[in-house]
Coordinates of C-alpha atoms in Angstrom, one line a residue:
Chain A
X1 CA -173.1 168.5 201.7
X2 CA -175.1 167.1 198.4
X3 CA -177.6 165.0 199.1
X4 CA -176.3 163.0 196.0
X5 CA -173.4 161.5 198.3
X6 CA -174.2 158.4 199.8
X7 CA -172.8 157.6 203.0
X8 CA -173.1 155.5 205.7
X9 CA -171.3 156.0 210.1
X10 CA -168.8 153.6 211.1
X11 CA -170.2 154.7 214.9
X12 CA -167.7 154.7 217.8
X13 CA -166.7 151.5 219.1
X14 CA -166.3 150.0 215.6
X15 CA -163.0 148.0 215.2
X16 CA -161.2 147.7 212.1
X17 CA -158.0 146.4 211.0
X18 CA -154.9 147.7 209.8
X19 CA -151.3 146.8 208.1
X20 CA -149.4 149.1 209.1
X21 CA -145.1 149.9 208.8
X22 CA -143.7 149.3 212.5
X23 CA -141.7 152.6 212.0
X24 CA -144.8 154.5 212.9
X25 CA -148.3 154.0 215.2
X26 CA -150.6 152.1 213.3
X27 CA -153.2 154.9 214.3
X28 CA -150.4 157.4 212.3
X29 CA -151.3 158.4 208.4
X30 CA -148.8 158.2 205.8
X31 CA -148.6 161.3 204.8
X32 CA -147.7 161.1 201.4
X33 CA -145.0 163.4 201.4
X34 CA -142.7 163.0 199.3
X35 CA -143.5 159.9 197.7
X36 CA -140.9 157.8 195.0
X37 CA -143.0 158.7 191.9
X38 CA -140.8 156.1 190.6
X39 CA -142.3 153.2 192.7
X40 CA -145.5 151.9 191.6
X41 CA -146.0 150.5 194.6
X42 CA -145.9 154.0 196.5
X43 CA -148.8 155.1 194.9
X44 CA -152.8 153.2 196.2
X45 CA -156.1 153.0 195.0
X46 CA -157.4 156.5 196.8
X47 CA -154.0 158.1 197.0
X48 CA -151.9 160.3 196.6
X49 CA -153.9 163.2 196.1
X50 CA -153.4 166.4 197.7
X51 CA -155.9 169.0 199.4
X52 CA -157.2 172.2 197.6
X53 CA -154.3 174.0 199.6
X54 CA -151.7 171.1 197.0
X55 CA -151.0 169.9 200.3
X56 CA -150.7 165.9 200.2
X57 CA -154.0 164.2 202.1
X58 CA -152.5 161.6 204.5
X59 CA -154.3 157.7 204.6
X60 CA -154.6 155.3 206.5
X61 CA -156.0 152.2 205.0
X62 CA -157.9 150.2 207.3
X63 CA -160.0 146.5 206.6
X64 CA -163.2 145.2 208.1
X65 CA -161.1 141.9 208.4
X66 CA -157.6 141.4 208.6
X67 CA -157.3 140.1 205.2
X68 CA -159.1 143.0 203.6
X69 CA -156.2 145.0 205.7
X70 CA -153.3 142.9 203.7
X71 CA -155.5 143.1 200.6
X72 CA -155.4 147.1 200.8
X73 CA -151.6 146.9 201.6
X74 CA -149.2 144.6 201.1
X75 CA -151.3 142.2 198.7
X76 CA -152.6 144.6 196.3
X77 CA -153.4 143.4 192.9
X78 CA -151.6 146.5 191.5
X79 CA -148.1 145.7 192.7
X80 CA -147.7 143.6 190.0
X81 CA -146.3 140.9 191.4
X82 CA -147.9 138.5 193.8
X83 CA -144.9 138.0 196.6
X84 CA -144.2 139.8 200.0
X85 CA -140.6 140.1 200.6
X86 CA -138.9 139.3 204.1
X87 CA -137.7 142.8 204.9
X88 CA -141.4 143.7 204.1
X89 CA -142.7 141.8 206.8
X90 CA -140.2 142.5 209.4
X91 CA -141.0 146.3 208.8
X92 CA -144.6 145.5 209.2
X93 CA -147.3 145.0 211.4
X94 CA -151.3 144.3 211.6
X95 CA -153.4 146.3 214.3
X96 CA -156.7 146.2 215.3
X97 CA -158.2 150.0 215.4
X98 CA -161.0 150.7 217.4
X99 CA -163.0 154.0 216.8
X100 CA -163.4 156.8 219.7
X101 CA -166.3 158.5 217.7
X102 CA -168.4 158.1 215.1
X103 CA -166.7 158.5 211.4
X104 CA -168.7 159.6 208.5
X105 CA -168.1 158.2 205.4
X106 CA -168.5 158.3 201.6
X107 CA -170.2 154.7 201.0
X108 CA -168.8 153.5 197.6
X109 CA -170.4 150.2 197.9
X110 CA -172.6 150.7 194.9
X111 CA -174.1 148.1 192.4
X112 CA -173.3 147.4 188.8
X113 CA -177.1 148.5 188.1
X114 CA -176.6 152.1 189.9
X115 CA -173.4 152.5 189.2
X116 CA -171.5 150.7 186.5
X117 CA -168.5 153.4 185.8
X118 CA -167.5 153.3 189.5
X119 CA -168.1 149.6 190.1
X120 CA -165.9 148.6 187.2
X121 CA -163.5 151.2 188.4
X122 CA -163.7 149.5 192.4
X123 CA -163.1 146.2 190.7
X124 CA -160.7 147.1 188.2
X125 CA -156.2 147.0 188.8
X126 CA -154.3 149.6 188.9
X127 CA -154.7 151.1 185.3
X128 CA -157.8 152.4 187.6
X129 CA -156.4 154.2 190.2
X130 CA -155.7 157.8 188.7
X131 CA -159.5 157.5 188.2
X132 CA -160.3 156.4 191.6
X133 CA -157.8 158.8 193.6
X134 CA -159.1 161.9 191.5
X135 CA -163.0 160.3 192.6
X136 CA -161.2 160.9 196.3
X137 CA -159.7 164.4 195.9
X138 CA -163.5 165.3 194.7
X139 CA -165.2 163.4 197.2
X140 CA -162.7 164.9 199.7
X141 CA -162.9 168.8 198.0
X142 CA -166.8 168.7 198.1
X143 CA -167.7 167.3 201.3
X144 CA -165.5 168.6 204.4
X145 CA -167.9 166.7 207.0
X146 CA -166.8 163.4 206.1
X147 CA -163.6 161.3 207.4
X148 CA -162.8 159.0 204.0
X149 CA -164.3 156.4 202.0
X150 CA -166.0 153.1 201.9
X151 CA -166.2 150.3 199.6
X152 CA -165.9 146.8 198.6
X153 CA -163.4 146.3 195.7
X154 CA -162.7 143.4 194.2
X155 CA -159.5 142.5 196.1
X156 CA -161.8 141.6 199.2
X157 CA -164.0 139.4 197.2
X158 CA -166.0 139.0 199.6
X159 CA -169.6 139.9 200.3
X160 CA -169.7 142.2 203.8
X161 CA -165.7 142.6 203.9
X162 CA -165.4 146.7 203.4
X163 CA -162.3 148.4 202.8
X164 CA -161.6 151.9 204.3
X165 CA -160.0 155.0 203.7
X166 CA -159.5 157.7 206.7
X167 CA -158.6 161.4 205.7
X168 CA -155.7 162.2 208.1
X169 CA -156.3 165.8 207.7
X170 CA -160.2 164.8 209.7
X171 CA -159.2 162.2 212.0
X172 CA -157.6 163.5 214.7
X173 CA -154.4 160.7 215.7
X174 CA -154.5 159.1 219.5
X175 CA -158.2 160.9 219.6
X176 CA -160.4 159.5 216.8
X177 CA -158.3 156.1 216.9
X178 CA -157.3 154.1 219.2
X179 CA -155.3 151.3 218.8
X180 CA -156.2 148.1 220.6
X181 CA -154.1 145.0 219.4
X182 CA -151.1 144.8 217.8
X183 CA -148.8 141.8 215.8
X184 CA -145.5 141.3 214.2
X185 CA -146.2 140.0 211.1
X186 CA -142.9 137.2 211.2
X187 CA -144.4 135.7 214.0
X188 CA -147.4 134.4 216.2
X189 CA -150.8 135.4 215.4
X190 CA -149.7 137.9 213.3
X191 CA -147.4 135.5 210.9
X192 CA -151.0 132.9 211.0
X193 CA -153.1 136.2 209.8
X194 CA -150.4 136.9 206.8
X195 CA -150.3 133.5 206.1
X196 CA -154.1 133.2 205.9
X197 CA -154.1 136.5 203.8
X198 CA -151.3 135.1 201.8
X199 CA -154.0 132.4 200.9
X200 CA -157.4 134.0 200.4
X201 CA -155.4 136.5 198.3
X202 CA -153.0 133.7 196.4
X203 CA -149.8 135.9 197.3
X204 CA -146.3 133.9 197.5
X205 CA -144.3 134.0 201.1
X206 CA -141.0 133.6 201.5
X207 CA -139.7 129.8 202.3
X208 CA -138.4 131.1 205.4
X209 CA -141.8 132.1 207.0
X210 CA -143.7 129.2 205.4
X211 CA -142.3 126.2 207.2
X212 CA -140.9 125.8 210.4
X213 CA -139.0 122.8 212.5
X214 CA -139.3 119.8 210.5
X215 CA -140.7 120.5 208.2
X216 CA -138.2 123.2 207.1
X217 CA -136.8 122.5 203.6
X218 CA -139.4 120.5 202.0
X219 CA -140.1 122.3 198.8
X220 CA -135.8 122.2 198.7
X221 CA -134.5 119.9 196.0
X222 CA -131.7 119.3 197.9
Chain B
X1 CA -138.1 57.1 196.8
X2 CA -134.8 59.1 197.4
X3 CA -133.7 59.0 200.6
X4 CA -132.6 62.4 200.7
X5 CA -136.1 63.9 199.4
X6 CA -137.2 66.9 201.1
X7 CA -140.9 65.4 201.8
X8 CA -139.5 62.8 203.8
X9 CA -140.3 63.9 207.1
X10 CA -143.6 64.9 206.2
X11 CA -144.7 61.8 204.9
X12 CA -143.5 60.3 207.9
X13 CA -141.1 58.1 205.1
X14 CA -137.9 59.4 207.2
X15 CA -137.7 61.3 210.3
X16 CA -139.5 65.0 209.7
X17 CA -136.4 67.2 209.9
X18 CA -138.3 70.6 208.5
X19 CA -141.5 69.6 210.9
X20 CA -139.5 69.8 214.0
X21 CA -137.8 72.2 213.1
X22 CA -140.2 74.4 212.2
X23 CA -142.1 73.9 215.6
X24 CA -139.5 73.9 217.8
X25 CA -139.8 77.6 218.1
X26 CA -140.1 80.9 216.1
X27 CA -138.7 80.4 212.4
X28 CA -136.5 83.2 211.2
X29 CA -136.5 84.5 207.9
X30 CA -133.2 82.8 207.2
X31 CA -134.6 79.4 208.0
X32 CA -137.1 80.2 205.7
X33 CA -135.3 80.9 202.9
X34 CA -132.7 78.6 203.2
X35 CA -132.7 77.5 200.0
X36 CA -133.3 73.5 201.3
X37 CA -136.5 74.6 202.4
X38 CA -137.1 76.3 199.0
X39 CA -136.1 73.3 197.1
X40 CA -138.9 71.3 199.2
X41 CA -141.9 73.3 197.8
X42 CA -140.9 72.0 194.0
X43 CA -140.5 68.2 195.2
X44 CA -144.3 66.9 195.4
X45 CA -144.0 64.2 192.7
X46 CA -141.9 61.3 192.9
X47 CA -138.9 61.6 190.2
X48 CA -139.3 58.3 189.9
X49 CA -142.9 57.3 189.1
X50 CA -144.0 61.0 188.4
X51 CA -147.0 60.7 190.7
X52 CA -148.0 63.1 193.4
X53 CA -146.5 61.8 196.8
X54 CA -148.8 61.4 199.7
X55 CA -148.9 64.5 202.0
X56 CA -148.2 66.6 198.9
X57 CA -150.9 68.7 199.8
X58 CA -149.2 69.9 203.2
X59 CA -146.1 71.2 201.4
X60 CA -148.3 72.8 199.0
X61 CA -149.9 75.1 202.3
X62 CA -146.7 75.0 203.5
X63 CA -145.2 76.0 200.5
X64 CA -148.0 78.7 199.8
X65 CA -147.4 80.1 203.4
X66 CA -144.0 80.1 203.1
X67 CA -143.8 82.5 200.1
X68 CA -146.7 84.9 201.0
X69 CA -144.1 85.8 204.1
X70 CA -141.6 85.6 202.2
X71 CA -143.5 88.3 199.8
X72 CA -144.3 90.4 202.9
X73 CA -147.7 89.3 202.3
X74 CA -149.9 88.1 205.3
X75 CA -150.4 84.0 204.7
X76 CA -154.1 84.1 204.4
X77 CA -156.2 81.1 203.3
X78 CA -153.6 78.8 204.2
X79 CA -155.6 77.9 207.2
X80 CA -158.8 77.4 205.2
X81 CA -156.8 75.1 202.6
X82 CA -155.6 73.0 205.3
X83 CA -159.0 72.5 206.9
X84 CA -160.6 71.5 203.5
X85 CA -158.1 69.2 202.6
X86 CA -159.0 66.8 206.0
X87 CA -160.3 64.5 203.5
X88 CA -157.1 63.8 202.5
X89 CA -155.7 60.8 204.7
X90 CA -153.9 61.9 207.8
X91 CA -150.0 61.6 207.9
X92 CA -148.6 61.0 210.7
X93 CA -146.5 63.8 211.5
X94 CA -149.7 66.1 210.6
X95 CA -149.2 68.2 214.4
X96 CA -145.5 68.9 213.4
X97 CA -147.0 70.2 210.1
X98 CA -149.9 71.9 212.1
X99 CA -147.5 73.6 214.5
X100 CA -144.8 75.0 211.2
X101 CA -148.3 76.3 210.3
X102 CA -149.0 78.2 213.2
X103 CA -145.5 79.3 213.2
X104 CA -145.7 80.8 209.5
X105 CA -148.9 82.3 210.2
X106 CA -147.5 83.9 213.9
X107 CA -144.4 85.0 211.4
X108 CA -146.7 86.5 209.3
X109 CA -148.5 88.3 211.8
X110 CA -145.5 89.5 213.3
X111 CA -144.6 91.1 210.4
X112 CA -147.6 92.7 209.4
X113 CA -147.8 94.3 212.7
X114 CA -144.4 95.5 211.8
X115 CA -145.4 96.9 209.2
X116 CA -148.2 98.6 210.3
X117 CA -146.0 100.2 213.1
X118 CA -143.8 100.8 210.3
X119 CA -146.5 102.8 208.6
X120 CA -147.8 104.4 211.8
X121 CA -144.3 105.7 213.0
X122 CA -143.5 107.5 209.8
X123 CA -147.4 108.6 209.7
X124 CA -146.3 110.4 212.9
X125 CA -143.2 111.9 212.2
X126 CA -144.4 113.1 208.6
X127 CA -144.8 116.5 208.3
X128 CA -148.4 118.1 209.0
X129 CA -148.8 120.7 206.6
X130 CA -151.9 123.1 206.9
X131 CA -153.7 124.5 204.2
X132 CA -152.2 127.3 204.3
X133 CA -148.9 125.9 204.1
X134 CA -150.1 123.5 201.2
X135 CA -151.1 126.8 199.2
X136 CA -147.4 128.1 199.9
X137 CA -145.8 124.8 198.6
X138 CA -148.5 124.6 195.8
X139 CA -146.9 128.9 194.7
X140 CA -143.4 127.7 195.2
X141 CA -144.3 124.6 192.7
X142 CA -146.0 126.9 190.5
X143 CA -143.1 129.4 190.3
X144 CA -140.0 126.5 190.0
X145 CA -142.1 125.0 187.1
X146 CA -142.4 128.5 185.8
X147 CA -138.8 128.7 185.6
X148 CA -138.2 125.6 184.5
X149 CA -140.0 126.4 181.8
X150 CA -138.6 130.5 180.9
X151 CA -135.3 130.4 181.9
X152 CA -133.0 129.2 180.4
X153 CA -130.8 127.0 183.1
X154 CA -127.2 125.5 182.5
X155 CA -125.7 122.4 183.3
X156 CA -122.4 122.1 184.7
X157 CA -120.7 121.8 181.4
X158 CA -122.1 124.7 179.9
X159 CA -121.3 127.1 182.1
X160 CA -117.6 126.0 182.2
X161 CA -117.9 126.3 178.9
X162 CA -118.8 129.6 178.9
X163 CA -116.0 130.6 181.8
X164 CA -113.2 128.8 180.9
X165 CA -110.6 131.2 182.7
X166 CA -112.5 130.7 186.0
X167 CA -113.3 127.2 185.7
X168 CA -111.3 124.7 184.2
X169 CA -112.9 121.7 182.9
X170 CA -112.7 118.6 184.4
X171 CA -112.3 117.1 187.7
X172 CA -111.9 120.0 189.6
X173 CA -114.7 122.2 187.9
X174 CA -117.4 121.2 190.9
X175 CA -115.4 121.7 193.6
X176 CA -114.5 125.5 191.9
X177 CA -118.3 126.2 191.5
X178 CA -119.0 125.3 194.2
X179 CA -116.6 127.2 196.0
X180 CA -118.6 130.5 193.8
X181 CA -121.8 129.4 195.1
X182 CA -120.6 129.4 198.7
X183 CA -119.5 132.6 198.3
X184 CA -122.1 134.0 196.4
X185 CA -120.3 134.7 193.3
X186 CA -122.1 132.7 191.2
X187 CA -126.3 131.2 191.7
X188 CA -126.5 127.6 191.2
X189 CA -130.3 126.1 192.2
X190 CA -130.9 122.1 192.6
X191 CA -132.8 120.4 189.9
X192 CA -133.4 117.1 191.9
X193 CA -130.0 115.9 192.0
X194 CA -127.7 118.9 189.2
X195 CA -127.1 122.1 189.5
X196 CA -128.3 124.0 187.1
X197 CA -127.2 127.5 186.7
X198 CA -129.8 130.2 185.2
X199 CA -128.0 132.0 182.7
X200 CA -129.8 135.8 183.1
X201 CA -126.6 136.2 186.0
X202 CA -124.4 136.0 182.8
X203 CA -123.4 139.3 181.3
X204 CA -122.8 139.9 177.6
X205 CA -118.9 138.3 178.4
X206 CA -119.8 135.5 180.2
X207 CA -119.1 136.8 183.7
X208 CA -121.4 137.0 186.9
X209 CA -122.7 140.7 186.6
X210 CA -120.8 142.7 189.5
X211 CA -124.0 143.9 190.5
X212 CA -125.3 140.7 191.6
X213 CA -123.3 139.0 194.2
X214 CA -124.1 141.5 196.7
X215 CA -127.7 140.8 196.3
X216 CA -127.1 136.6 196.5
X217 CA -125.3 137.3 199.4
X218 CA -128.1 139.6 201.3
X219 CA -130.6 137.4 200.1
X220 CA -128.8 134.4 201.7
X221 CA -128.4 136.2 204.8
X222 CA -131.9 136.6 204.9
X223 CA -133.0 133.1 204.4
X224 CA -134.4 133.4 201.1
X225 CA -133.7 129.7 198.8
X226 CA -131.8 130.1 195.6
X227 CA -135.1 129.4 193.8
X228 CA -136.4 131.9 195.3
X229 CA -133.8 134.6 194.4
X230 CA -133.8 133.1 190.7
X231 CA -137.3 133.5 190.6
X232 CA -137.3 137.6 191.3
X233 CA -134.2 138.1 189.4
X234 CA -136.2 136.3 186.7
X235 CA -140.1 137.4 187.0
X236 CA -141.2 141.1 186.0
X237 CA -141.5 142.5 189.2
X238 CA -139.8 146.0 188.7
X239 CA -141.6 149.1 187.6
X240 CA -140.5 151.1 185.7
X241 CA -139.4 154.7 186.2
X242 CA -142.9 156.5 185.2
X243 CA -144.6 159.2 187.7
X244 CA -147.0 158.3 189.2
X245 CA -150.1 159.9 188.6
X246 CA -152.1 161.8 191.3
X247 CA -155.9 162.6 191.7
X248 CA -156.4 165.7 189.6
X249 CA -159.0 168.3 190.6
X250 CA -162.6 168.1 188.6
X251 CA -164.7 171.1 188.8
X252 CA -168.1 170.8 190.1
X253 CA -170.8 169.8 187.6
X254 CA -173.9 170.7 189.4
X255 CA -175.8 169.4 192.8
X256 CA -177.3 166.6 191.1
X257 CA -174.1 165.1 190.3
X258 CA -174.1 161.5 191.4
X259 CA -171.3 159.0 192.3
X260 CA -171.3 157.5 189.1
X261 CA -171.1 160.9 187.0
X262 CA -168.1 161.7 189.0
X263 CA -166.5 158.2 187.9
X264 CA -167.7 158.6 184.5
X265 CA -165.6 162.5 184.3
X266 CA -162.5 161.2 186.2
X267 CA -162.5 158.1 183.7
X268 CA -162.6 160.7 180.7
X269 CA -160.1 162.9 182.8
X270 CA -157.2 160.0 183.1
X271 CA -158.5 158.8 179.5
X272 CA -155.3 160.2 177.6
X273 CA -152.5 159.7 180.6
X274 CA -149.8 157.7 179.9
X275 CA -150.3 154.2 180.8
X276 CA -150.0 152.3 183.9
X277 CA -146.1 151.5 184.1
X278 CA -145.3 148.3 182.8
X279 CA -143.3 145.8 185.1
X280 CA -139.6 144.9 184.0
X281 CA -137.6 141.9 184.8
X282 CA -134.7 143.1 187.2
X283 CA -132.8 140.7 185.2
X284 CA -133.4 142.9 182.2
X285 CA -132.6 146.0 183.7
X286 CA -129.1 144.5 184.2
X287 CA -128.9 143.3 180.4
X288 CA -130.0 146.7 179.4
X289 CA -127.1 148.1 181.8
X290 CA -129.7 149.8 184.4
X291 CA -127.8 149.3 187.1
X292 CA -128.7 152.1 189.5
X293 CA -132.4 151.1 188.6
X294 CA -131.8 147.5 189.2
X295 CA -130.1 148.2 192.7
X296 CA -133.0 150.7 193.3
X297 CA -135.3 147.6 193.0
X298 CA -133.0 145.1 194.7
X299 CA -133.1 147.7 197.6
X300 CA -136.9 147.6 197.6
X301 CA -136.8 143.6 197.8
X302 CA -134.1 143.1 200.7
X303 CA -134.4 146.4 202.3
X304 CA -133.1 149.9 201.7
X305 CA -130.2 149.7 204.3
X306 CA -128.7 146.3 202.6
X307 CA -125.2 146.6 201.0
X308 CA -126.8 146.3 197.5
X309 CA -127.8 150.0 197.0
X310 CA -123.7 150.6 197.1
X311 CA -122.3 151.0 193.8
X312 CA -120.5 148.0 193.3

């Protein structure tokens, strides 16, 4: 590996979190095959990119906090629209991933000073991703020891809240990860985290999921 | 004097009728406002003479007392009044005047506590909304103003206007739409107390695009408000149909190539692609007669196994 690469080890025991579509694990990867090159919303900031073999690299996006997880997922700023649709949250979940070994990774949390290009690129919308997901083939090309990315873009807005990127082809699934908490998003803890994502990231919800019991029907002219 | 003046019994002139009455138990409102009693407050100079009558001062407190209750106010200073005007010669029947006092003034407290239990009882049954839930009704706000103000929204009489051989005008033209809002032939939202109907469901003849009662009716189903489906047939939301663009390869540059030269070449790599897609108002992909595109997005909103990716 080139010394050049900065990176930093998530050690074992590290929990992160993840949203993550109920139809598989939330320690699974999307494997990107396949993809609606029609949807805009199919494609991320570090993916799709495929493997020197022009095999697709599977992801799994994964959030120091729970919000970073929605801001990663279903409340990117490169959807284009700032809603989350009820069928979205019933297919979805959030899960809390715990590490079972130490995972290397690229650390993308640069300054402006060192690194203007790629910090305008981390804090840029989605006119930046073809950039940013050809920086993560290279990364992923040039330096086979490493399990993904790290960084703090500008949808986490916060100082100290990381976003994630895991290489599915390095991370072995139900070995590397293990999953330790899980919640449907439509209800419970999991419904207070969207809705507290929802905030922080000023995304709309649907009425239904907004108010319950009384207070059902408020914003309703009727 | 007349024998029939209110003041009477206060003076002690005539037996006190509103004295004793007054402070033989609780007064009700209706005593109160009896329009005798009313009449007594304007009778403190004899009609006669056109002086002030002795003991003018207690229907004045009682007077003042009588319509700060009567305002739903508390009856405050009356008290005070009375206690500074003890220079004023005693009249007889001063207790009976005393105890109406203390009668207004329980009144009065009675019905401020009332009130305040009033205020305390709705205070409790309000609804608590959290911040979060404040942000949520702040969006919805934001987005109903936003449509307020883009869409264009028709009143009753415009749309039957425009559908005359579905609606006829007149009496009966409410009961028809709504009979096409119940069965999600037709949107309709609530502007405080119209409907108002936006008119992006309209096609180029007037009609309810055929592609879009499936999707009111899915999006009922699934709770979502009429506002709320107005506001995604109405906001650009879908992308268009460009490829997305994947990370490309970049050849290796040397050792010594840092993070930010590998930006700097993947920036000049992706400089000349096509840009990002734009977004498209689903609403527009109906006027332009996309209608596999707008049921492809439609899908993506309420769910790929929904009735609205069937051709209609």
């Amino acid at each position: 590996m080139s010394d050049t690469l900065p990176t930093r080890v998530h050690p074992a025991g590290w929990t992160s979190h993840t949203v993550f579509d109920t139809a598989c694990p939330a320690t699974s990867f999307n494997p990107h095959a396949g993809f609606d090159t029609a949807d805009a919303g199919g494609g991320g900031r570090f993916h799709p990119f495929t493997d020197p073999a022009g095999i697709p690299v599977p992801t799994r996006y994964l959030g120091d906090h729970p919000i970073g997880a929605f801001a990663e997922t279903l409340m990117r700023d490169d959807l284009g629209h700032r809603s989350v649709s009820l069928d979205t949250i019933a297919r979805h979940g959030i899960a809390t991933i715990t590490f079972a070994r130490d995972m290397l990774l690229a650390d993308l949390v640069v300054d402006v000073v060192a690194s203007p290009t790629l910090r305008g690129l981390l804090r840029s919308g989605r006119e930046a991703c073809p950039a940013l997901r050809t920086l993560a083939r290279t990364l992923h090309e040039r330096h086979d020891r490493i399990d993904g990315l790290v960084w703090q873009g500008r949808q986490l807005e916060a100082a100290g809240m990381n976003g994630t990127v895991l290489f599915g082809d390095r991370v072995a699934v139900n070995v590397d990860l293990i999953e330790t908490g899980v919640h449907a998003l439509d209800r419970g803890l999991g419904l207070q985290l969207l809705r507290d994502a929802a905030r922080a990231r000023r995304f709309a919800l649907p009425d239904a999921l907004v108010l319950d019991g009384p207070r059902a029907g408020l914003m309703d002219d009727g | 004097m007349n024998a029939s003046h209110p003041t009477e019994g206060i003076d002690g002139v005539a037996p006190a009728p509103a004295g004793d009455r007054l402070a033989s138990g609780p007064v009700t409102v209706s005593d109160i406002s009896s329009p005798s009693v009313l009449q007594r407050h304007d009778a403190r100079y004899d009609p006669d003479s056109g002086q002030r009558l002795p003991g003018a001062w207690i229907v004045d407190i009682v007077g003042h007392a009588t319509d700060d209750v009567l305002r739903g106010l508390r009856a405050r200073g009356a008290s005070e009044l009375f206690e500074r005007d003890r220079t004023v010669p005693m009249v007889p029947d001063r207790e009976s005047a005393e105890r109406a006092l203390r009668t207004l003034l329980d009144f009065s407290a009675a019905r401020e506590r009332e009130g305040y239990d009033r205020v305390v009882d709705a205070l409790g049954e309000a609804p608590a909304l959290d911040g979060n839930q404040l942000h949520q009704a702040q969006e919805h706000a934001v987005r109903k103003c936003w449509l307020i103000d883009h869409e264009p929204l028709l009143s009753t009489e415009e749309l039957v206007r425009l559908m005359p051989d579905r609606v006829a005008a007149g009496g009966n033209a409410s009961r028809t739409l709504q009979g096409l809002r119940d069965r999600d032939e037709l949107l309709g939202v609530r502007l405080m107390r119209d409907w108002r109907y936006p008119a992006c469901q309209l096609d180029a003849r007037g009609e309810v695009h055929v592609a879009l009662p499936p999707v009111f009716a899915e999006a009922r189903r699934q709770g979502y408000t009429p506002w709320e489906v107005l506001f995604w047939l109405a906001a650009p939301g879908a992308p268009t149909s460009m490829p997305i663009v994947a990370g490309r390869p970049l050849e290796p540059a040397g050792e010594s190539e840092t993070l930010e030269d590998i930006a700097r070449r993947a920036v000049a790599l992706h400089e000349n692609d096509p840009p990002a897609p734009d977004l498209v108002r689903p609403a527009s992909l109906l006027a332009a007669n996309e209608t596999e595109a707008f049921r492809h997005h439609a899908a993506r909103w309420l769910g790929e196994r929904t009735s609205v990716t069937r051709p209609g």
